[in-house]
Short mmCIF file of C-alpha atoms in Angstrom, two decimals:
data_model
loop_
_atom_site.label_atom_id
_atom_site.label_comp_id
_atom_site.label_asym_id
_atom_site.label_seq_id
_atom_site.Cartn_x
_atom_site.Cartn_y
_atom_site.Cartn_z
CA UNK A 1 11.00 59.06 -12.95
CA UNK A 2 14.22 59.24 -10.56
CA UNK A 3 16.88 56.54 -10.90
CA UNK A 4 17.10 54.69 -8.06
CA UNK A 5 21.05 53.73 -6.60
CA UNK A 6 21.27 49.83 -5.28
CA UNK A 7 24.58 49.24 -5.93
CA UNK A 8 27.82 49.78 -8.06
CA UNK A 9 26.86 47.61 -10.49
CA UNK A 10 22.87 49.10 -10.41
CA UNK A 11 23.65 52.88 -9.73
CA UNK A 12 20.33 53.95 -12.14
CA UNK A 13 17.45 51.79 -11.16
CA UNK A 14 14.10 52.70 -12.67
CA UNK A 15 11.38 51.03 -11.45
CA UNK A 16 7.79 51.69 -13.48
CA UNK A 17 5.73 49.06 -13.11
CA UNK A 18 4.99 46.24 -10.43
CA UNK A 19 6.58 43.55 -12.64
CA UNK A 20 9.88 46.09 -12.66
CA UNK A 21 9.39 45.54 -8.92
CA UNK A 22 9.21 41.78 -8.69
CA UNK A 23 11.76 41.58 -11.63
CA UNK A 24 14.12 43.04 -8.90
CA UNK A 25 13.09 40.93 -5.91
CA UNK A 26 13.30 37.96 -8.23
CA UNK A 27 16.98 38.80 -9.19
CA UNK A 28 18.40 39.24 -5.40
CA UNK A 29 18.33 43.29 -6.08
CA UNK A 30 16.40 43.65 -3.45
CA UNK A 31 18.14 44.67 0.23
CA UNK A 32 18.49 47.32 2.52
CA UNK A 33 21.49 49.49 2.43
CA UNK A 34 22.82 52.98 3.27
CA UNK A 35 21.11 54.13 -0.10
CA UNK A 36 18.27 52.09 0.35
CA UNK A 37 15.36 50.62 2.51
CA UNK A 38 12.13 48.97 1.96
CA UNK A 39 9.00 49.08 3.68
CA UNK A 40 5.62 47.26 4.07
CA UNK A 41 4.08 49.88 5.15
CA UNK A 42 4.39 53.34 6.82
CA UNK A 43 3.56 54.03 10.50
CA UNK A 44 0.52 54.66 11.81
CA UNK A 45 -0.51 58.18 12.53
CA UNK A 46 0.03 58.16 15.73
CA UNK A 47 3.76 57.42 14.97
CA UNK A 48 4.75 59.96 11.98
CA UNK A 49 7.42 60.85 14.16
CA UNK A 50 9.18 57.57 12.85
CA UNK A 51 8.06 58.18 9.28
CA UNK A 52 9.79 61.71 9.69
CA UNK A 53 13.23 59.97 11.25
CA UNK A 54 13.47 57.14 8.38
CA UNK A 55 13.24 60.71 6.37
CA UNK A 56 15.39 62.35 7.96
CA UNK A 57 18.09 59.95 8.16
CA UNK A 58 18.66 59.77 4.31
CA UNK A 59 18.35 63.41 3.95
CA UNK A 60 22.65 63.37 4.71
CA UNK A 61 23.62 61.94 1.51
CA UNK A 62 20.66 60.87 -0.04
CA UNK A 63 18.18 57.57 -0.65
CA UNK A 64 15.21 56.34 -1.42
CA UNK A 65 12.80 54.26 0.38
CA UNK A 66 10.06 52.02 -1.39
CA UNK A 67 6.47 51.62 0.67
CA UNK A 68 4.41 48.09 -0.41
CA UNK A 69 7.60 45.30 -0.14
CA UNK A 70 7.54 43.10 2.98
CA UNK A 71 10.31 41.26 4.17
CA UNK A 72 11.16 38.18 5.62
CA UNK A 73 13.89 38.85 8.24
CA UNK A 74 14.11 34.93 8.76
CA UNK A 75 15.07 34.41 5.16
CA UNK A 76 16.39 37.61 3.69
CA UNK A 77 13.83 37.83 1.49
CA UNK A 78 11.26 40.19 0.24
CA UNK A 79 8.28 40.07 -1.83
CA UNK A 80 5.43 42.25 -3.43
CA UNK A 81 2.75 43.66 -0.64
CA UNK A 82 0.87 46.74 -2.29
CA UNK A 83 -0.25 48.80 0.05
CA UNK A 84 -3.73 51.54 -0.55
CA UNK A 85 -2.32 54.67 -3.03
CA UNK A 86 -5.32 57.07 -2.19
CA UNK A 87 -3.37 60.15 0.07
CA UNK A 88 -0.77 58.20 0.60
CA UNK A 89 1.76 60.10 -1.28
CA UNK A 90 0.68 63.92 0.37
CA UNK A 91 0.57 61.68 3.89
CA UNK A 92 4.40 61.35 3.39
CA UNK A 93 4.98 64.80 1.94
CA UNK A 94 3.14 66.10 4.71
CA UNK A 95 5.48 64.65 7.24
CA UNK A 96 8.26 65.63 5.30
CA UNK A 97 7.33 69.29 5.36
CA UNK A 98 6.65 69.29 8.88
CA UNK A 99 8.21 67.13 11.14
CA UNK A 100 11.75 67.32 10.65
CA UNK A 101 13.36 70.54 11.31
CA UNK A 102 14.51 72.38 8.91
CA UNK A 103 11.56 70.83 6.94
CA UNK A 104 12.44 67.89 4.23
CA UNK A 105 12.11 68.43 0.45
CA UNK A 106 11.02 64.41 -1.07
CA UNK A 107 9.92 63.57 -4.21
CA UNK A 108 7.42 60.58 -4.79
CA UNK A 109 6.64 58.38 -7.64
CA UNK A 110 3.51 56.30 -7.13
CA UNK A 111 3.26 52.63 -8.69
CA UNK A 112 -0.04 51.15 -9.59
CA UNK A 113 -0.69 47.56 -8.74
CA UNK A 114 -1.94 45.39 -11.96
CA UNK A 115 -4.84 43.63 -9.81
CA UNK A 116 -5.93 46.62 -8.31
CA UNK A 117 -5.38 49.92 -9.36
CA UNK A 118 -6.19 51.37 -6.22
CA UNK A 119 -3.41 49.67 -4.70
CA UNK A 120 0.31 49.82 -5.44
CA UNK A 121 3.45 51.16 -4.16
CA UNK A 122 5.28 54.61 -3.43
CA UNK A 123 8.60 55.23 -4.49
CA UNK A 124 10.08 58.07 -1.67
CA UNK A 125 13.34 60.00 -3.25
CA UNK A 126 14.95 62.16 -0.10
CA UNK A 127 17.55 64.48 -1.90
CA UNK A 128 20.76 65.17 0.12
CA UNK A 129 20.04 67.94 1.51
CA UNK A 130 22.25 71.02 1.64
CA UNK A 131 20.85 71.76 5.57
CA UNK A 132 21.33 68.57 6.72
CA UNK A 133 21.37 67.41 9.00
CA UNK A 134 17.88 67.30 10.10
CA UNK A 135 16.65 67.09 13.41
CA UNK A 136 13.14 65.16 15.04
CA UNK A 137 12.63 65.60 18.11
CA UNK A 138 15.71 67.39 19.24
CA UNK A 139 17.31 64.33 17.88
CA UNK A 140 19.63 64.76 14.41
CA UNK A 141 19.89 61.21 12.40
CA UNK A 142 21.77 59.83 9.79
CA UNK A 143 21.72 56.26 7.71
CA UNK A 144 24.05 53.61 8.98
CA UNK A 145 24.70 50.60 6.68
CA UNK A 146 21.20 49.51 6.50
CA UNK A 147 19.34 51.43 9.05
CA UNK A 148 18.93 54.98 10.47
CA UNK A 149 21.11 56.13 13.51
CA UNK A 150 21.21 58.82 16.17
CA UNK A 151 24.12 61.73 15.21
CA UNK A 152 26.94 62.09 17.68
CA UNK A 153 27.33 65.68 18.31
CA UNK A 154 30.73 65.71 17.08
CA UNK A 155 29.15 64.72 13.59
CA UNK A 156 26.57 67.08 14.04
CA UNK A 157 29.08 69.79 14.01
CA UNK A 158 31.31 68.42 11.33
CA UNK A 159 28.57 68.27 8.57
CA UNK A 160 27.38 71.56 9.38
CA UNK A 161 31.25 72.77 8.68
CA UNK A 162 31.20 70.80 5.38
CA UNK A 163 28.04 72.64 4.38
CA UNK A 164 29.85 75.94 5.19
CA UNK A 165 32.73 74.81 3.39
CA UNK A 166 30.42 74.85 0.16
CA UNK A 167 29.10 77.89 0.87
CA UNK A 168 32.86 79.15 1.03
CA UNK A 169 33.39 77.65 -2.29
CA UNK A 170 30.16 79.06 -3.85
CA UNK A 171 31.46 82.33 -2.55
CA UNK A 172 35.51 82.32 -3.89
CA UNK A 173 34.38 80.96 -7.11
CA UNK A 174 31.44 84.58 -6.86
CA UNK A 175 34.45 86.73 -5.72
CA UNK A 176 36.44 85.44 -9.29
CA UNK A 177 33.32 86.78 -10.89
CA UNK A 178 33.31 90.28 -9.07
CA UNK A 179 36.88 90.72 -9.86
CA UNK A 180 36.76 89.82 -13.45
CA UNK A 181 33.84 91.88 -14.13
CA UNK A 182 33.93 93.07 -18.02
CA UNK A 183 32.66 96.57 -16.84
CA UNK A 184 34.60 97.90 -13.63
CA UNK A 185 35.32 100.63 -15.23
CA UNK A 186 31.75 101.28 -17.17
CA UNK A 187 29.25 103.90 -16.02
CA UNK A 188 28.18 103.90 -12.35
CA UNK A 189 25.35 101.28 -12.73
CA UNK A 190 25.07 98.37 -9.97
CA UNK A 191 25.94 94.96 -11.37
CA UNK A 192 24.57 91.64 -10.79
CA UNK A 193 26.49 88.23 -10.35
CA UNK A 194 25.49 84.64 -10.14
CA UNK A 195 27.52 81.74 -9.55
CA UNK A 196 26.04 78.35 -10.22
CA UNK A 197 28.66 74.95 -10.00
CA UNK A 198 28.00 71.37 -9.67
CA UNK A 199 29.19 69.80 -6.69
CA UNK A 200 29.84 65.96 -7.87
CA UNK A 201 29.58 66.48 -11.34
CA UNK A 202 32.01 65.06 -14.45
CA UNK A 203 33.87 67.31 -15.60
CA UNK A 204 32.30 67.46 -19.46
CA UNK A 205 28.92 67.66 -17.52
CA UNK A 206 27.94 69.91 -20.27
CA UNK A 207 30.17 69.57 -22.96
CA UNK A 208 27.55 68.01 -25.48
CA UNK A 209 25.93 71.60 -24.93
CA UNK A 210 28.41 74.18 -25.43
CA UNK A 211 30.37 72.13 -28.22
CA UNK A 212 29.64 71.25 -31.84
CA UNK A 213 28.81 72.69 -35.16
CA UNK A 214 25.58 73.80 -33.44
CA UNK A 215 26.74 74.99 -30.11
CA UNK A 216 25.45 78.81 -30.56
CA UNK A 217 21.90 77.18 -31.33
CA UNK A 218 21.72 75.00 -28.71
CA UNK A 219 22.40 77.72 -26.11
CA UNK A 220 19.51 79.99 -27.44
CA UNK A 221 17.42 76.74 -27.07
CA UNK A 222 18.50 76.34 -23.77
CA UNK A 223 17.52 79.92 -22.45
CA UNK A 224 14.14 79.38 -23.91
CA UNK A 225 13.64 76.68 -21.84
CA UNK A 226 14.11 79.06 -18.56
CA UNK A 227 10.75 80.54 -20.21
CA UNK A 228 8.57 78.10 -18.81
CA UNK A 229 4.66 78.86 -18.32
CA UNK A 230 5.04 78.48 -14.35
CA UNK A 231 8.53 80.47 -13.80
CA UNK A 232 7.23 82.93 -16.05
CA UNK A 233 4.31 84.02 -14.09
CA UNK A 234 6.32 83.71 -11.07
CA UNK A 235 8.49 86.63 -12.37
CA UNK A 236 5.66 89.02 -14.23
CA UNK A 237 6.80 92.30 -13.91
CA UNK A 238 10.31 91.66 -12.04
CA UNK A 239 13.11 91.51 -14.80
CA UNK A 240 13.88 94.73 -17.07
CA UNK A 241 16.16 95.37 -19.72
CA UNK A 242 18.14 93.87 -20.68
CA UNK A 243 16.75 90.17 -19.75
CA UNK A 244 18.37 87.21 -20.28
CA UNK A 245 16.60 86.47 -23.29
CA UNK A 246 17.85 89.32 -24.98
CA UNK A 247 21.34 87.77 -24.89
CA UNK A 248 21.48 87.04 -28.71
CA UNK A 249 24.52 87.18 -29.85
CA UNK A 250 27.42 83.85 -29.04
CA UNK A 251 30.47 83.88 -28.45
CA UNK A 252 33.54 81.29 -26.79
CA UNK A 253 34.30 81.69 -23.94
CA UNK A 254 37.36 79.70 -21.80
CA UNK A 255 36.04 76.53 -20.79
CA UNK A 256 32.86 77.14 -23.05
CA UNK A 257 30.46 79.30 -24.28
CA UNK A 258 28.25 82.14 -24.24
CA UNK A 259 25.55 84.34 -25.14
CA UNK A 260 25.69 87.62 -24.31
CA UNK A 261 24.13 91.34 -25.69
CA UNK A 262 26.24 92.39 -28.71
CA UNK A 263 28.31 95.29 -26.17
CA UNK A 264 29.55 92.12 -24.67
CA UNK A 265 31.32 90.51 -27.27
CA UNK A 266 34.87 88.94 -28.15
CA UNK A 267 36.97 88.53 -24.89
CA UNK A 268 34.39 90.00 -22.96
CA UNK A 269 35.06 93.31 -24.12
CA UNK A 270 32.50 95.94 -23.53
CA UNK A 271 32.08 98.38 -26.61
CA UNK A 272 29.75 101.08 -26.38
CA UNK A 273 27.01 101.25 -29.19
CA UNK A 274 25.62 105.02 -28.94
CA UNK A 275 22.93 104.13 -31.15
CA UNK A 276 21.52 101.68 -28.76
CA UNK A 277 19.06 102.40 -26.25
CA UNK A 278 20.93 102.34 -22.59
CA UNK A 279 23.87 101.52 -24.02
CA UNK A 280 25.64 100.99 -20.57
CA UNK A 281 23.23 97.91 -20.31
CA UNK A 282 24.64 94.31 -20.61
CA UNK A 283 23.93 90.73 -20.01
CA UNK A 284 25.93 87.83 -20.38
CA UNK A 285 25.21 83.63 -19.48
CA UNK A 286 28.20 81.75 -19.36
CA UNK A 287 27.92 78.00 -19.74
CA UNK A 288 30.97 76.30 -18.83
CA UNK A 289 32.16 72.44 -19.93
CA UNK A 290 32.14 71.25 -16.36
CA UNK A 291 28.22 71.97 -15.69
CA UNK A 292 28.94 75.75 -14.05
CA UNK A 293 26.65 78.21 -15.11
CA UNK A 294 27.71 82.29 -14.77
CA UNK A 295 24.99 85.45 -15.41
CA UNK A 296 26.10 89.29 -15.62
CA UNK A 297 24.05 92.05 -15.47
CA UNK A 298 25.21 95.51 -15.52
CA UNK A 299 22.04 96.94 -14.86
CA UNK A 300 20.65 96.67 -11.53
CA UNK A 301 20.45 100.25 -11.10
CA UNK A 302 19.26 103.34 -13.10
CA UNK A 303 19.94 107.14 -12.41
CA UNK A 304 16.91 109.07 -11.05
CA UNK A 305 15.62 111.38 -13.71
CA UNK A 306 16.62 114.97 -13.44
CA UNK A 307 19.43 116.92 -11.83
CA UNK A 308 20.63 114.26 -9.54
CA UNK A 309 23.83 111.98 -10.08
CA UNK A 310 21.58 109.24 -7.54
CA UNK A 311 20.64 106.09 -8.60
CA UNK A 312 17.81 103.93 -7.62
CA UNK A 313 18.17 99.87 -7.02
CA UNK A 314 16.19 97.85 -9.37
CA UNK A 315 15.74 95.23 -6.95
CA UNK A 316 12.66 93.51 -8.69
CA UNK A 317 15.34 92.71 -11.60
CA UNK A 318 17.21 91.23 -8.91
CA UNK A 319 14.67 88.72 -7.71
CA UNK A 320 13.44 87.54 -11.12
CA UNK A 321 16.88 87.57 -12.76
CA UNK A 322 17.78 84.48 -9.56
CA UNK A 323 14.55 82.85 -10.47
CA UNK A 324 14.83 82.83 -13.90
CA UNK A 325 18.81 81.76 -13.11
CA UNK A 326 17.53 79.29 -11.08
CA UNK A 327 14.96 77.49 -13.83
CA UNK A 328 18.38 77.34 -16.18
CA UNK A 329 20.11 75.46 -13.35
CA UNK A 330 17.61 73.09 -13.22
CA UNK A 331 17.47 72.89 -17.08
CA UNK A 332 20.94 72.49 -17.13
CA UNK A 333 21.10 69.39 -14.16
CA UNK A 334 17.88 67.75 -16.90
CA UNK A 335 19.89 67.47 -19.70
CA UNK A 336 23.23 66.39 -18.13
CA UNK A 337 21.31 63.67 -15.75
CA UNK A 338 22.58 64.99 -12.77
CA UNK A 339 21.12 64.87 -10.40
CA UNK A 340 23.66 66.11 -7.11
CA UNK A 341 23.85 68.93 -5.13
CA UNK A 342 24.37 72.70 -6.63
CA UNK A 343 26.85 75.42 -4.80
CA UNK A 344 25.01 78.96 -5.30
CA UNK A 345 25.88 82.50 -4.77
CA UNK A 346 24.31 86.00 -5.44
CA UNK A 347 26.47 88.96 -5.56
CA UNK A 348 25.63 93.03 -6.09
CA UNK A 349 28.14 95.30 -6.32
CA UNK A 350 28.10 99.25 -6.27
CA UNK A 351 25.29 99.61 -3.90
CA UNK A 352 26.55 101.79 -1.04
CA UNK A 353 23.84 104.65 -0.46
CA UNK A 354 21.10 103.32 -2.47
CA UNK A 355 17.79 102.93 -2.45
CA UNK A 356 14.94 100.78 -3.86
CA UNK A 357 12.87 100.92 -6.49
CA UNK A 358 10.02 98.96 -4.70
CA UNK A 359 9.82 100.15 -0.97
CA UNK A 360 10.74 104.18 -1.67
CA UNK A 361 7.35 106.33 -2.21
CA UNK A 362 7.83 107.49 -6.19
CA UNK A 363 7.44 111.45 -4.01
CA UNK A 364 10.82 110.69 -2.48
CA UNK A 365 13.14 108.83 -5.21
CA UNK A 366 15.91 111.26 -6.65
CA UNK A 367 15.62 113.16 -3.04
CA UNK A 368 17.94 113.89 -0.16
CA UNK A 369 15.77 112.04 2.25
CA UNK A 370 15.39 108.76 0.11
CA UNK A 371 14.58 105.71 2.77
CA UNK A 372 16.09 102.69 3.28
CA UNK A 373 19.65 103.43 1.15
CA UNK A 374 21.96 100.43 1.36
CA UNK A 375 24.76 100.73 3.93
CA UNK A 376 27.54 98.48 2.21
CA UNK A 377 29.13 98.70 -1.50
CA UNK A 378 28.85 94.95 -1.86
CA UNK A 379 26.30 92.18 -1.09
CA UNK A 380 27.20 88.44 -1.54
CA UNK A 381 25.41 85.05 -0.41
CA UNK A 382 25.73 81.57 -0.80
CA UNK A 383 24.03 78.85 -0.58
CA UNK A 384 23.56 74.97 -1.57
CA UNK A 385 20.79 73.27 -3.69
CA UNK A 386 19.36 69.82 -4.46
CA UNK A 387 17.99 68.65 -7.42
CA UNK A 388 14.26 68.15 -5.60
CA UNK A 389 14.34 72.02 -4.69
CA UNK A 390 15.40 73.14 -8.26
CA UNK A 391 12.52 71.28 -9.44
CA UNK A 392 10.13 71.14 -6.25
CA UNK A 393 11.10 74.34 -4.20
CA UNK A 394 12.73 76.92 -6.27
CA UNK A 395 11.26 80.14 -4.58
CA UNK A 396 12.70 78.87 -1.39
CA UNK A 397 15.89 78.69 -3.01
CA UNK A 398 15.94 82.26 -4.55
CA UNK A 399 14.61 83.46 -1.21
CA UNK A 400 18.11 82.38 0.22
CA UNK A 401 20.01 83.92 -1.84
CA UNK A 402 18.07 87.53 -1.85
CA UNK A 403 16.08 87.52 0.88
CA UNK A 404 18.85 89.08 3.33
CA UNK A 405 19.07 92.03 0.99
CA UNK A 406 15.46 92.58 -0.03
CA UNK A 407 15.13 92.71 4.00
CA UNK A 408 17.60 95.54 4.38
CA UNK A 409 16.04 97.70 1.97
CA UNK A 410 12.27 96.47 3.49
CA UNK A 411 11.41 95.38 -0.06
CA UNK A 412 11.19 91.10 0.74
CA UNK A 413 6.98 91.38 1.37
CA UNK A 414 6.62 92.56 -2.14
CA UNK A 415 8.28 89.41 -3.64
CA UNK A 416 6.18 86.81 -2.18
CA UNK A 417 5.02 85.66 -5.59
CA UNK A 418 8.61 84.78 -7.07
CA UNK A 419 9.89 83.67 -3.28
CA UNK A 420 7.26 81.00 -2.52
CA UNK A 421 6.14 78.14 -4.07
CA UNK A 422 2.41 77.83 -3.02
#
């Protein structure tokens, strides 16, 4: 259940049951604000196009709208009207996914009635999203003080700006991570960076995790929980050694903690074991205070086998190493309670010339006429998250950040597993 902001001294409403919902009314809690709006009921379907603007217009900074409470206008007032569950909640979610454009991640939260079961109330969370803002109808709104608006296109253009401005961010704080790379001057492997920081967070967002007598415990705990049933089949077959569960050794980092592979120790100094197997290979999680989140990898590419000095890309490690990133995000906003926007960025370094694992015929790898070699040394993308898509849409997420370079090498079609969310 979502928390539900109605006002500085209310910030984390929960509603769970009707008498939550009359407990509310009954106290004045009740009233339509930037955050907030109430409904009888939604539109006919003829009119979803208004359904999809209410949606649309919180989608800027976030709300929630509650179906099943009628108002009096006259008297300010509102009081209990529930309203038939049955579709109800994939009617909304339905409009959300089509309507607006880009389409609308929500989250809903259905509330029984105690008379009738059948009956009851929907709870509507609409994220901020990080492509607002949304248009309907060649229109783009936004929430006024108590009711949706029509954008200017001078605001249009300024909140497109701020969202590249945290793409920007997402991208400096991924270029400190290229340049401080423990192995520059290790092997000839590709490396793999991603960048994960909280936009509105505290700044001891995860302190309680990477503190403590226990704090080398509670990481490991926390990477299990990246193993979950669903992302796990998502990623059969993508990630290779090592993973990020073979990380197993902690160590303190500045500004928190880490686990890493044992080559990856103290200071982030790589040492070589020669008794280990691929002892080039190294992964490191870095959990910072503040709620960022940091993964290495030093082995997104392998040489061919024989003669040649080529290497091949292992670009299905790429795609499940951001998924499985991308599950620890949203572990990490659970057990903080945050629930704001994430900056994102992907970045692969020491790719110039090339090629795939995936999309290269096995008959042509380690060859002079390999296909589809990568054209640039470096590859970096950014991007920004919600809360609902960590938990909701996650393959769309990883999709934006490594879909532009699975699509260079002609590699994206074989990902549709880990890059959708059917």
């Amino acid at each position: 259940m979502i928390s539900i902001y109605l006002s500085p001294s209310n910030p984390r409403w929960t509603p769970k049951t009707e008498a939550d919902l009359q407990a509310a009314i009954t106290g004045g809690l009740i009233e339509e604000k930037h955050y907030f709006d109430a409904k009888e009921m939604l539109a006919t379907k003829g009119d979803n196009k208004e359904l999809a603007r209410d949606l649309s217009s919180f989608a800027i900074d976030g709300g929630t709208m509650i179906v099943g409470l009628a108002e009096d206008r006259q008297n300010g007032t509102f009081s209990l009207a529930p309203q038939p569950l049955k579709g109800l909640p994939e009617k909304v979610e339905q409009v959300a996914h089509s309507l607006p454009d880009p389409p609308l991640v929500i989250l809903t939260d259905p509330i029984k009635s105690e008379a009738d079961p059948a009956q009851g109330y929907l709870v509507i969370h609409i994220p901020a999203s990080p492509l607002a803002p949304h248009m309907v109808d060649r229109r783009y709104f936004g929430r006024g003080d108590k009711t949706k608006r029509t954008l200017p296109d001078s605001e249009v253009v300024r909140l497109h700006e701020r969202r590249r401005n945290a793409e920007q961010d997402a991208l400096s704080l991924l270029k400190q991570e290229i340049d401080n790379d423990p192995m520059h001057d290790v092997g000839k492997q590709s490396h793999m960076f991603l960048v994960a920081q909280p936009l509105a967070a505290p700044r001891d967002m995860l302190l309680d995790l990477t503190s403590g007598p226990n704090w080398n415990l509670q990481l490991a705990r926390f990477i299990e929980k990246a193993y979950t049933s669903e992302t796990n089949a998502r990623v059969d077959g993508l990630e290779t050694y090592p993973k990020l569960i073979d990380a197993g050794n902690g160590y303190r980092r500045s500004g928190g903690a880490a686990r890493a592979s044992n080559n990856l120790g103290e200071g982030r100094i790589f040492a070589r074991n020669p008794g280990a197997y691929h002892d080039e290979n190294a992964i490191e999680l870095q959990v910072f205070e503040n709620g960022g989140l940091r993964l290495f990898s030093s082995r997104l590419s392998e040489r061919f086998d024989g003669d040649t000095e080529d290497h091949f890309l292992y670009d299905p490690a790429a795609v499940g190493n951001t998924r499985r990133f991308l599950a620890l995000v949203r572990q990490a906003a659970a057990e903080a309670g945050y629930m704001g926007n994430w900056a994102l960025a992907l970045g692969i370094t020491r790719l110039r010339g090339r090629s795939p694992y995936t999309s290269v015929p096995q008959n042509y790898r380690g060859t002079s006429v390999q296909r589809n070699r990568y054209d640039r040394d470096t590859y970096e993308q950014a991007t920004e998250t919600t809360w609902a898509e960590l938990n909701e849409t996650p393959g769309a997420v990883t999709r934006r950040l490594v879909g532009s370079f699975l699509r260079t090498l002609a590699a994206e079609e074989y990902f549709d597993t880990a890059l959708s969310d059917d």
